[in-house]
Short mmCIF file of C-alpha atoms in Angstrom, two decimals:
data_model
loop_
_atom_site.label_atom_id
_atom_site.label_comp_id
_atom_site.label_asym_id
_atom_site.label_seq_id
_atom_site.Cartn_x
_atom_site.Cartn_y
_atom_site.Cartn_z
CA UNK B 1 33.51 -39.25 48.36
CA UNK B 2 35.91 -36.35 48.87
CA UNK B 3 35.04 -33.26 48.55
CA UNK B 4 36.62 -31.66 45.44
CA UNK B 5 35.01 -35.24 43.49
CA UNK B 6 32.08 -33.35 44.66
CA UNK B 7 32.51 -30.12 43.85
CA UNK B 8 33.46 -31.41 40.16
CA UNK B 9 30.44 -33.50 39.72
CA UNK B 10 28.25 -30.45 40.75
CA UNK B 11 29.87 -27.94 38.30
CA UNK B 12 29.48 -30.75 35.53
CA UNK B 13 25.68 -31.30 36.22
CA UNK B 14 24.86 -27.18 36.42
CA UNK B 15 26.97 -27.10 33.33
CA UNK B 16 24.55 -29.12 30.86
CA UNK B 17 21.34 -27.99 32.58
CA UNK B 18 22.34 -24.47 31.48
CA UNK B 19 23.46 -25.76 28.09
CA UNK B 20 19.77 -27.76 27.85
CA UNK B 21 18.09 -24.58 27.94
CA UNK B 22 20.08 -22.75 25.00
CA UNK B 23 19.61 -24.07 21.36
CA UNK B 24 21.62 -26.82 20.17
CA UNK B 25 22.76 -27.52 16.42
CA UNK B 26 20.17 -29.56 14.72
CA UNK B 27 23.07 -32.22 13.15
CA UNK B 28 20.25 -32.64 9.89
CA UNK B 29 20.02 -28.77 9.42
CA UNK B 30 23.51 -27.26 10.69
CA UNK B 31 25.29 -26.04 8.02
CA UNK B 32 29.15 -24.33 7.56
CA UNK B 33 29.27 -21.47 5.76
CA UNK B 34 32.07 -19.66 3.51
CA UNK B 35 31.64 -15.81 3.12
CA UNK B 36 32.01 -14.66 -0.68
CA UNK B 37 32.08 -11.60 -2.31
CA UNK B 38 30.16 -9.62 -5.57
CA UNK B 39 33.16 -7.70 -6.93
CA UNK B 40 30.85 -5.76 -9.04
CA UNK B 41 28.34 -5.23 -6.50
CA UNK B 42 30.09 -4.79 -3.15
CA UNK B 43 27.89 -7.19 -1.10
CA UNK B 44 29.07 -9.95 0.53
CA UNK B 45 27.43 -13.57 0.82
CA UNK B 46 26.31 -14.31 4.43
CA UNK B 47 24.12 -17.40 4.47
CA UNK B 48 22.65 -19.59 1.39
CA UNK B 49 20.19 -22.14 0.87
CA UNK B 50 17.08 -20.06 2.48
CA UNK B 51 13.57 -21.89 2.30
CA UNK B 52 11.52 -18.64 1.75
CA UNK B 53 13.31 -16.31 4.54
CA UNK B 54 10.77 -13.66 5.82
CA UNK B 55 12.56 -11.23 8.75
CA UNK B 56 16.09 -10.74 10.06
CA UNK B 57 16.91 -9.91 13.39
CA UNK B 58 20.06 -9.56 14.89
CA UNK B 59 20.97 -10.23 18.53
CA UNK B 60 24.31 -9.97 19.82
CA UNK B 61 26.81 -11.85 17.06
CA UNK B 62 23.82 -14.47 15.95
CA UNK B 63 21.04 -13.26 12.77
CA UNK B 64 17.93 -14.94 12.72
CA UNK B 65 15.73 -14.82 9.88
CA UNK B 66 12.05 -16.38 9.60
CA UNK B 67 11.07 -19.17 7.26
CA UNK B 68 7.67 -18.82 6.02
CA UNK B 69 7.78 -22.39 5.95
CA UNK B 70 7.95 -22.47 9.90
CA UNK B 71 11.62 -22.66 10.72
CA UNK B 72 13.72 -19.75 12.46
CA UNK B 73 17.03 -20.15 11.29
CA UNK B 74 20.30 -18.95 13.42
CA UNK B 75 23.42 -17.70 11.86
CA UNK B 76 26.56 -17.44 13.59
CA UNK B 77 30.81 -17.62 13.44
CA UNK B 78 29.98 -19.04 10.24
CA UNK B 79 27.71 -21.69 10.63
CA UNK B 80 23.77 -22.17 9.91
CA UNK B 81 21.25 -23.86 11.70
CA UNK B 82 17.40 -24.01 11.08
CA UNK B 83 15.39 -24.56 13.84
CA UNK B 84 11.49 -25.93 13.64
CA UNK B 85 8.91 -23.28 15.70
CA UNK B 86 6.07 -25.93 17.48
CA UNK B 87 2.66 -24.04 16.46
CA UNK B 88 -0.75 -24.33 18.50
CA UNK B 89 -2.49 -24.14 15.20
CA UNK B 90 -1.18 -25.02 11.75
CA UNK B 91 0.96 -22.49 9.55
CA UNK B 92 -1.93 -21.52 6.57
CA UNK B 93 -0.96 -22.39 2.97
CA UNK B 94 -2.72 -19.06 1.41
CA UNK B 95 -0.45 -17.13 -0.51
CA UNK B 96 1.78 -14.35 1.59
CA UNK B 97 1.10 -16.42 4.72
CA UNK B 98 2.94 -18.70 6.95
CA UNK B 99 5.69 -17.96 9.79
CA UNK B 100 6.30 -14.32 9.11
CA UNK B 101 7.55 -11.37 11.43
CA UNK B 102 10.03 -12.14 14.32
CA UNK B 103 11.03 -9.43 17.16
CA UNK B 104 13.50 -9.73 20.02
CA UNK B 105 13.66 -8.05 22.98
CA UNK B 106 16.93 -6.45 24.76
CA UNK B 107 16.63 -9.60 27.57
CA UNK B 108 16.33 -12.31 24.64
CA UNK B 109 19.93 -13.94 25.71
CA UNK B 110 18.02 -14.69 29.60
CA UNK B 111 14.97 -15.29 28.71
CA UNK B 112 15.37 -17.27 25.40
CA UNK B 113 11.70 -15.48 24.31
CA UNK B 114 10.96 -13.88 21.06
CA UNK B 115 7.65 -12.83 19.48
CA UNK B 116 6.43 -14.01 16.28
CA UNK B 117 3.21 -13.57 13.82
CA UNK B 118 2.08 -16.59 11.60
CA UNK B 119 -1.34 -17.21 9.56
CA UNK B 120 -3.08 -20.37 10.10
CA UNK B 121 -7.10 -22.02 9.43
CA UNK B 122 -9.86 -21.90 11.53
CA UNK B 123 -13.23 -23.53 11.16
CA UNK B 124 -11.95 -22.93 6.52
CA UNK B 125 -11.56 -19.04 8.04
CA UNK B 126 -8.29 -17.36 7.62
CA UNK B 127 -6.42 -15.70 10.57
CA UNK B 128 -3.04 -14.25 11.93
CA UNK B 129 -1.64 -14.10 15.19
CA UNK B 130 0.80 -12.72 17.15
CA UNK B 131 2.67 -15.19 20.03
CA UNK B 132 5.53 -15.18 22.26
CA UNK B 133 8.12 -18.38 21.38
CA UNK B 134 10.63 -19.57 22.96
CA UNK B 135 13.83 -21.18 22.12
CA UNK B 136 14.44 -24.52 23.75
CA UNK B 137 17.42 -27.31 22.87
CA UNK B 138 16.37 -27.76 18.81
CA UNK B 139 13.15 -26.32 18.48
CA UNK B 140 11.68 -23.27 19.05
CA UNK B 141 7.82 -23.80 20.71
CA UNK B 142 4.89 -21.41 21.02
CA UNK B 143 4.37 -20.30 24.77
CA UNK B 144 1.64 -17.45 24.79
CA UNK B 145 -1.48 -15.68 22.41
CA UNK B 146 -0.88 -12.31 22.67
CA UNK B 147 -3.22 -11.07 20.09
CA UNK B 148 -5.57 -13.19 18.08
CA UNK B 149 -8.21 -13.71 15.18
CA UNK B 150 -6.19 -10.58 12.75
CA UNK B 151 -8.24 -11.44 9.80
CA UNK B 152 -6.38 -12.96 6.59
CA UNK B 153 -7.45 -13.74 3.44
CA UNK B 154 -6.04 -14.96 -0.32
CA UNK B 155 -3.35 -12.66 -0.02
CA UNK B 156 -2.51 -9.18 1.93
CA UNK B 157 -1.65 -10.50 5.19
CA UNK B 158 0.48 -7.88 6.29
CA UNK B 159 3.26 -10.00 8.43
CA UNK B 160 6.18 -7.38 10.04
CA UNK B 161 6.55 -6.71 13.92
CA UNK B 162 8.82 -4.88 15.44
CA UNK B 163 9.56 -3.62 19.29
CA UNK B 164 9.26 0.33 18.94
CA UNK B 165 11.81 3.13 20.45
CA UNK B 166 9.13 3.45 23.11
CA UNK B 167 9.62 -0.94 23.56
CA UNK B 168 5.82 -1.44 22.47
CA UNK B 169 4.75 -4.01 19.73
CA UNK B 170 4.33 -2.30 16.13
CA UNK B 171 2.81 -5.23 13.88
CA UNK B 172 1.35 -4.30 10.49
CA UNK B 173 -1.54 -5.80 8.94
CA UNK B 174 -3.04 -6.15 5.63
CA UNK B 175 -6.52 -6.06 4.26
CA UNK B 176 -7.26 -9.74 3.98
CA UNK B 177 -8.34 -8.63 0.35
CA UNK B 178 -11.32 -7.04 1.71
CA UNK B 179 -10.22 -3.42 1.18
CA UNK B 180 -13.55 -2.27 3.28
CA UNK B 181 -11.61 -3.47 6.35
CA UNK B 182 -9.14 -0.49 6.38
CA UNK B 183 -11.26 2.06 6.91
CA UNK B 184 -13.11 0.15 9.65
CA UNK B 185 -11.42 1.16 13.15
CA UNK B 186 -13.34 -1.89 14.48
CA UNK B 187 -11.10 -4.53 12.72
CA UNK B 188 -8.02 -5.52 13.27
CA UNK B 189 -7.16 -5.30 8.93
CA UNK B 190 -5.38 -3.10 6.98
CA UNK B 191 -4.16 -0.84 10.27
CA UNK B 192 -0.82 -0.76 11.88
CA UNK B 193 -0.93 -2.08 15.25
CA UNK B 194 0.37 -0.66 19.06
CA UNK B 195 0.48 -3.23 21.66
CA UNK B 196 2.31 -3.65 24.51
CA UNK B 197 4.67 -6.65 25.53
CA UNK B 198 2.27 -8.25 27.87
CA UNK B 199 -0.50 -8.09 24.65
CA UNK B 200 -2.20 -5.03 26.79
CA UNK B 201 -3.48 -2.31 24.94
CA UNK B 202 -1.11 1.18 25.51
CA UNK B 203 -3.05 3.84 27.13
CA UNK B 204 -1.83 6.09 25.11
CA UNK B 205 -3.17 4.80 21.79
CA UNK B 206 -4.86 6.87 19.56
CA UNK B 207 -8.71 5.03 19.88
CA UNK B 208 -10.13 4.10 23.41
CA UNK B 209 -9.40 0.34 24.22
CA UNK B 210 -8.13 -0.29 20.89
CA UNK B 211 -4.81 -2.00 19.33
CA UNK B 212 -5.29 0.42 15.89
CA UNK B 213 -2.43 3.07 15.78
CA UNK B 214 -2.84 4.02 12.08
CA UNK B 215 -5.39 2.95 9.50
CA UNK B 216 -6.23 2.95 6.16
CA UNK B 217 -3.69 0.67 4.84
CA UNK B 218 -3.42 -1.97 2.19
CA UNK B 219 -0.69 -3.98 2.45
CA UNK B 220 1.49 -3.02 4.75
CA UNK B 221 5.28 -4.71 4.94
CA UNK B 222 8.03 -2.74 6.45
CA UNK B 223 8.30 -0.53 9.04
CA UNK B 224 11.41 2.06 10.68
CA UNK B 225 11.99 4.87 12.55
CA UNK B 226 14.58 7.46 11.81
CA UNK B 227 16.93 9.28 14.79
CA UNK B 228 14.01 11.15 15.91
CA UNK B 229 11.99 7.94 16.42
CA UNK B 230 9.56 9.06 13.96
CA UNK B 231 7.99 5.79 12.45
CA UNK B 232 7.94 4.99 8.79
CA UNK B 233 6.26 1.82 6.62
CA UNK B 234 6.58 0.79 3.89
CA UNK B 235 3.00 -0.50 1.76
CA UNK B 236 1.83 -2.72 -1.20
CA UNK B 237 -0.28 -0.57 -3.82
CA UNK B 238 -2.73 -1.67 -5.83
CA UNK B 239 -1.71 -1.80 -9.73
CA UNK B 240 1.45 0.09 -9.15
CA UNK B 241 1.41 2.79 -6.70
CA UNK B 242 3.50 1.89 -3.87
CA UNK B 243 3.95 3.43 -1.16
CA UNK B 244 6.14 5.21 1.25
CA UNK B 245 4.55 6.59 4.69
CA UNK B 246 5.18 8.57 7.71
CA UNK B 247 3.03 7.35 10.02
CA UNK B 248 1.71 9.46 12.21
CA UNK B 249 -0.80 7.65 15.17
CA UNK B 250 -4.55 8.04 14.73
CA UNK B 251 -4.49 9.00 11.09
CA UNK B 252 -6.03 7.63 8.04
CA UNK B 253 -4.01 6.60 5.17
CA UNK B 254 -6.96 6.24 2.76
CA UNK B 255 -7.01 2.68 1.34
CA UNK B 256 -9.43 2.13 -0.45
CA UNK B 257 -10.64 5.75 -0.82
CA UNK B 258 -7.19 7.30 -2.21
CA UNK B 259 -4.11 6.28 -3.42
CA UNK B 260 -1.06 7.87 -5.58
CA UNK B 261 -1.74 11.65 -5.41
CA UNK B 262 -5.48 11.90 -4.89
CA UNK B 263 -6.56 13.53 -1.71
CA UNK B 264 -9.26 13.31 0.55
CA UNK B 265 -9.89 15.33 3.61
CA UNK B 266 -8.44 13.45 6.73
CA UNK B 267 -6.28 11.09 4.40
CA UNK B 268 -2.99 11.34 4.84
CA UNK B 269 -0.96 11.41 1.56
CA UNK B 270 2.26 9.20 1.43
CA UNK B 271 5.29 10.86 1.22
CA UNK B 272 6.50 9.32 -1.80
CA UNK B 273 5.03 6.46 -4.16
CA UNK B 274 5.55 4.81 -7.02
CA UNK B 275 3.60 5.97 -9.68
CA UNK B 276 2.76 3.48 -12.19
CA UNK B 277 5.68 1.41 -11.71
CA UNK B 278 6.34 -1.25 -9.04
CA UNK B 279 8.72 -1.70 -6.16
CA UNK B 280 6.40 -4.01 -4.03
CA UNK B 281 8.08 -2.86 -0.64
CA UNK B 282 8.50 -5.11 2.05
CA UNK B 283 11.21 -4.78 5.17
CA UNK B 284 12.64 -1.43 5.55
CA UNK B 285 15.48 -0.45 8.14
CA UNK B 286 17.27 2.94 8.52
CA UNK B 287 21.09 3.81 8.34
CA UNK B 288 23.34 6.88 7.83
CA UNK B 289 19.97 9.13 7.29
CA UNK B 290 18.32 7.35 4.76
CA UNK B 291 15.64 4.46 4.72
CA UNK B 292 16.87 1.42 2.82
CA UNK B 293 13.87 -0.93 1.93
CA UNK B 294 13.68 -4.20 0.06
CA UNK B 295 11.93 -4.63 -2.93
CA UNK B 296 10.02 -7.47 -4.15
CA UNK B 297 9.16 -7.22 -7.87
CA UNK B 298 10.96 -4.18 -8.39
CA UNK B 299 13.65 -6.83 -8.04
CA UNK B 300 16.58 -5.52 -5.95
CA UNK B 301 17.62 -2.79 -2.51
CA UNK B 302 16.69 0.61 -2.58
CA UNK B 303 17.51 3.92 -0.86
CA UNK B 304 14.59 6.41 0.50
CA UNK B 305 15.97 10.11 1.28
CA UNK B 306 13.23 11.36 3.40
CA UNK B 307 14.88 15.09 2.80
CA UNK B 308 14.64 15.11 -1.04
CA UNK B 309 11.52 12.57 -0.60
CA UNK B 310 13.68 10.66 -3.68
CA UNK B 311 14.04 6.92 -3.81
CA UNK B 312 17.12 5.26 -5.69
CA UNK B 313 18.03 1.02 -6.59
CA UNK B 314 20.92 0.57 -4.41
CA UNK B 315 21.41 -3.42 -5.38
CA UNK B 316 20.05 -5.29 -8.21
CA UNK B 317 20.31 -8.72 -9.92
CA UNK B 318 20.01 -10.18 -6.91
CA UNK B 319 15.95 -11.32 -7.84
CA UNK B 320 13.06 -10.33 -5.38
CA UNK B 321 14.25 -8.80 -1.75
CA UNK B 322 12.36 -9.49 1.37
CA UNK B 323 13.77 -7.94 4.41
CA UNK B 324 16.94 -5.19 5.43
CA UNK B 325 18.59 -4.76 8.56
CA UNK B 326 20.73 -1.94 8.90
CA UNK B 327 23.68 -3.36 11.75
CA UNK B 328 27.92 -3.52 11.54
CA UNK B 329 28.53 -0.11 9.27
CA UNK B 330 25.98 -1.55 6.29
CA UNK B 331 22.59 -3.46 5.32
CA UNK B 332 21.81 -7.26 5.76
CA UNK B 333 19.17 -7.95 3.48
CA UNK B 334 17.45 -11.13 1.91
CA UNK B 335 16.79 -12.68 -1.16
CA UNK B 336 12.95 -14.04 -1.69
CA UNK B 337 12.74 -16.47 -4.69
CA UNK B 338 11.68 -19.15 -3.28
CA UNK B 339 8.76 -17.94 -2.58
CA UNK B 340 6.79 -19.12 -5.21
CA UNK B 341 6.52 -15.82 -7.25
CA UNK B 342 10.77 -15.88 -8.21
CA UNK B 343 13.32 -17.79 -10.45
CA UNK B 344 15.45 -18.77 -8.08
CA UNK B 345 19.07 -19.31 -8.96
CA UNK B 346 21.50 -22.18 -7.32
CA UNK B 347 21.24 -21.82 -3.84
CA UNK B 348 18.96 -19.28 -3.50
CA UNK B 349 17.91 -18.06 -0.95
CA UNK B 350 20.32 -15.94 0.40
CA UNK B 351 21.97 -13.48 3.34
CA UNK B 352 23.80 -10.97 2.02
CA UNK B 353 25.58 -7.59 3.42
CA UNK B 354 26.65 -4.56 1.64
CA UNK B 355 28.71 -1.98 3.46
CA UNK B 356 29.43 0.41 0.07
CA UNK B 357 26.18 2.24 -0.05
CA UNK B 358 27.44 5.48 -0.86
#
C-alpha cells in the first residue's frame, strides 16, 4: 500500500478515537435552539424545556446545567443536548434531592472530569455524596467517591459545590431536618464543607482532620466570593428569615440556637436577612460588586450590595429561580418550576441572560 494511503488511513483512525472520547449529540435529546428576547425585561432566552435544572456552569463557549432528575445538559452555538449521568447508587426521590451541584475544573476540556453531589437510599437511610464524573460519548458515568454518607433527610439537603479561589472543594450541606446536626462539628449536616480535589482533607481547615469549614447552618444553597475572595452563601430560614452570610472558616452560624437578629456569644450574625418575608435563596454568583442570587419563592433575581448590606428584585415574573452565573458582561440564571413546588408555564424550564442590571 503506498505510503500517503497510509498516512491517510492513520489520521482517519486517530481522528474518531479522539472524537469517541468527547460527548456526542444524543439524536433523542439534541435540541436547536432560537434566542428570544423580554422587551420589558431585558433578558434574553437561552435554553427551554429544562426538567428541573439545578446548577450552571460554564466552560469555555458550552453551559451545563444539572437536572435533578439525573441528566447534565450541554448548551452550545445554539443547540441543546441532555446527557444521562450513570450513578453507583440510585438518585433519592425525597424532596430537594436528586442530581444537584456540578463543578468544573480549569483542565475539564483534557480530562473530560467534573464533580458532582446527588442524594440517594441506603439500607431506607438517606444520604448525599460527592463524586468525580466523567463525560464519555452520550453519557456522563460516575468514576470516583470522594466524600460519602452526608446525611439527608425529608428535605434540607443542601446540594451546591463549587471549586474555591484557593481550587479546593466548597460543598454546602443542609440539616437533613434534624436541626441538632448543625451545631454538631462531628457530622457532616448543616456545615459548609472544605475539601480538596483528591477528597483529602486541607490542612489548613479550621478543625483537626475534619471536612467542616463553617457550621451552624440550615439550609444552605448558594455560595460566592467577591474580588477579595472573601466567601459568601446564601441559606434557607426557617418561617421566613433568610439569610445572607459572610462566611468566615471555623465559625458558628447558630442554627438552631439563633436566627434573624438574635445573638448568641460565638454566633455569627448574617449580614443581612429577610425578616418575615421570604426569598428562599439558592445559587448566588458575583458581578460588577454586587452578589446576584436566585430566589425560589420570593419568585424572581435579586441584587445583594454587601456595602449598603441592601438587597433589591432585579427580575421577576419569571416564577421560582434556581441558580446565577455571572459570565459575558451579565447573569445566566434558571428558572425552577418544574420542580414540583411551581406553575410552570409552556416550556418551562428555562436559561435565560440579562446583561441590563443597572
Amino acid at each position: 500500500m503506498p505510503i500517503r494511503y497510509l498516512l491517510i488511513i492513520l489520521t482517519v483512525v486517530c481522528v474518531t478515537s479522539a472524537c469517541s472520547q468527547q460527548e456526542k449529540p444524543n439524536p433523542e435529546t439534541a435540541e436547536t435552539m432560537h434566542e428570544t428576547t423580554d422587551s420589558e425585561q431585558g433578558f434574553k432566552v437561552i435554553a427551554q424545556n429544562l426538567d428541573e435544572p439545578w446548577e450552571i456552569v460554564k466552560n469555555g463557549e458550552a453551559i451545563y446545567i444539572s437536572e435533578r432528575t439525573g441528566s447534565i445538559v450541554k448548551i452550545q452555538d445554539g443547540e441543546k443536548n441532555r446527557m444521562p449521568v450513570e450513578l453507583s447508587a440510585d438518585l433519592s426521590n425525597q424532596p430537594e434531592a436528586g442530581l444537584l451541584g456540578i463543578a468544573f475544573p480549569d483542565n475539564f476540556s483534557e480530562t473530560r472530569t467534573a464533580y458532582a453531589y446527588y442524594s440517594y437510599q441506603e439500607n431506607e437511610k438517606y444520604y448525599q455524596r460527592v463524586v468525580i464524573i466523567q463525560a464519555k460519548n452520550t453519557k456522563w458515568t460516575e468514576m470516583e467517591i470522594l466524600l460519602d454518607k452526608i446525611p439527608g433527610g425529608t428535605f434540607h439537603q443542601g446540594g451546591r459545590i463549587e471549586i474555591g479561589p484557593d481550587n479546593k472543594l466548597y460543598i454546602t450541606t443542609g440539616d437533613a431536618t434534624t436541626p441538632e446536626l448543625a451545631q454538631d462539628k462531628g457530622s457532616l449536616a448543616g456545615k459548609i464543607l472544605r475539601v480538596n480535589i483528591d477528597g483529602s482533607v486541607p490542612e489548613d481547615n479550621p478543625f483537626t482532620d475534619s471536612y467542616v469549614y463553617s457550621y451552624g447552618h440550615r439550609n444552605p444553597q448558594g455560595l460566592a466570593w467577591n474580588e477579595d475572595n472573601q466567601l459568601y452563601a446564601t441559606e434557607h430560614g426557617s418561617s421566613a428569615h433568610d439569610e445572607i452570610n459572610r462566611i468566615i472558616k471555623g465559625e458558628n452560624y447558630g442554627w438552631p440556637a439563633i436566627r434573624g437578629d438574635e445573638t448568641e456569644a460565638d454566633m455569627k450574625e448574617p449580614v443581612i436577612h429577610s425578616g418575615s418575608d421570604t426569598w428562599a435563596p439558592s445559587g448566588m454568583t458575583f458581578f460588577n460588586g454586587d452578589f446576584y442570587f436566585a430566589s425560589l419563592a420570593g419568585e424572581g433575581l435579586r441584587r445583594f450590595d454587601p456595602e449598603n448590606k441592601e438587597q433589591e428584585l432585579v427580575v421577576s415574573d419569571v416564577g421560582r429561580v434556581r441558580d446565577a452565573l455571572a459570565a459575558d458582561n451579565g447573569i445566566y440564571f434558571i428558572t425552577n418550576n418544574t420542580d414540583g413546588r411551581g406553575k410552570p408555564a409552556e416550556k418551562d424550564d428555562r436559561l435565560l441572560f440579562i446583561s441590563k442590571l443597572n
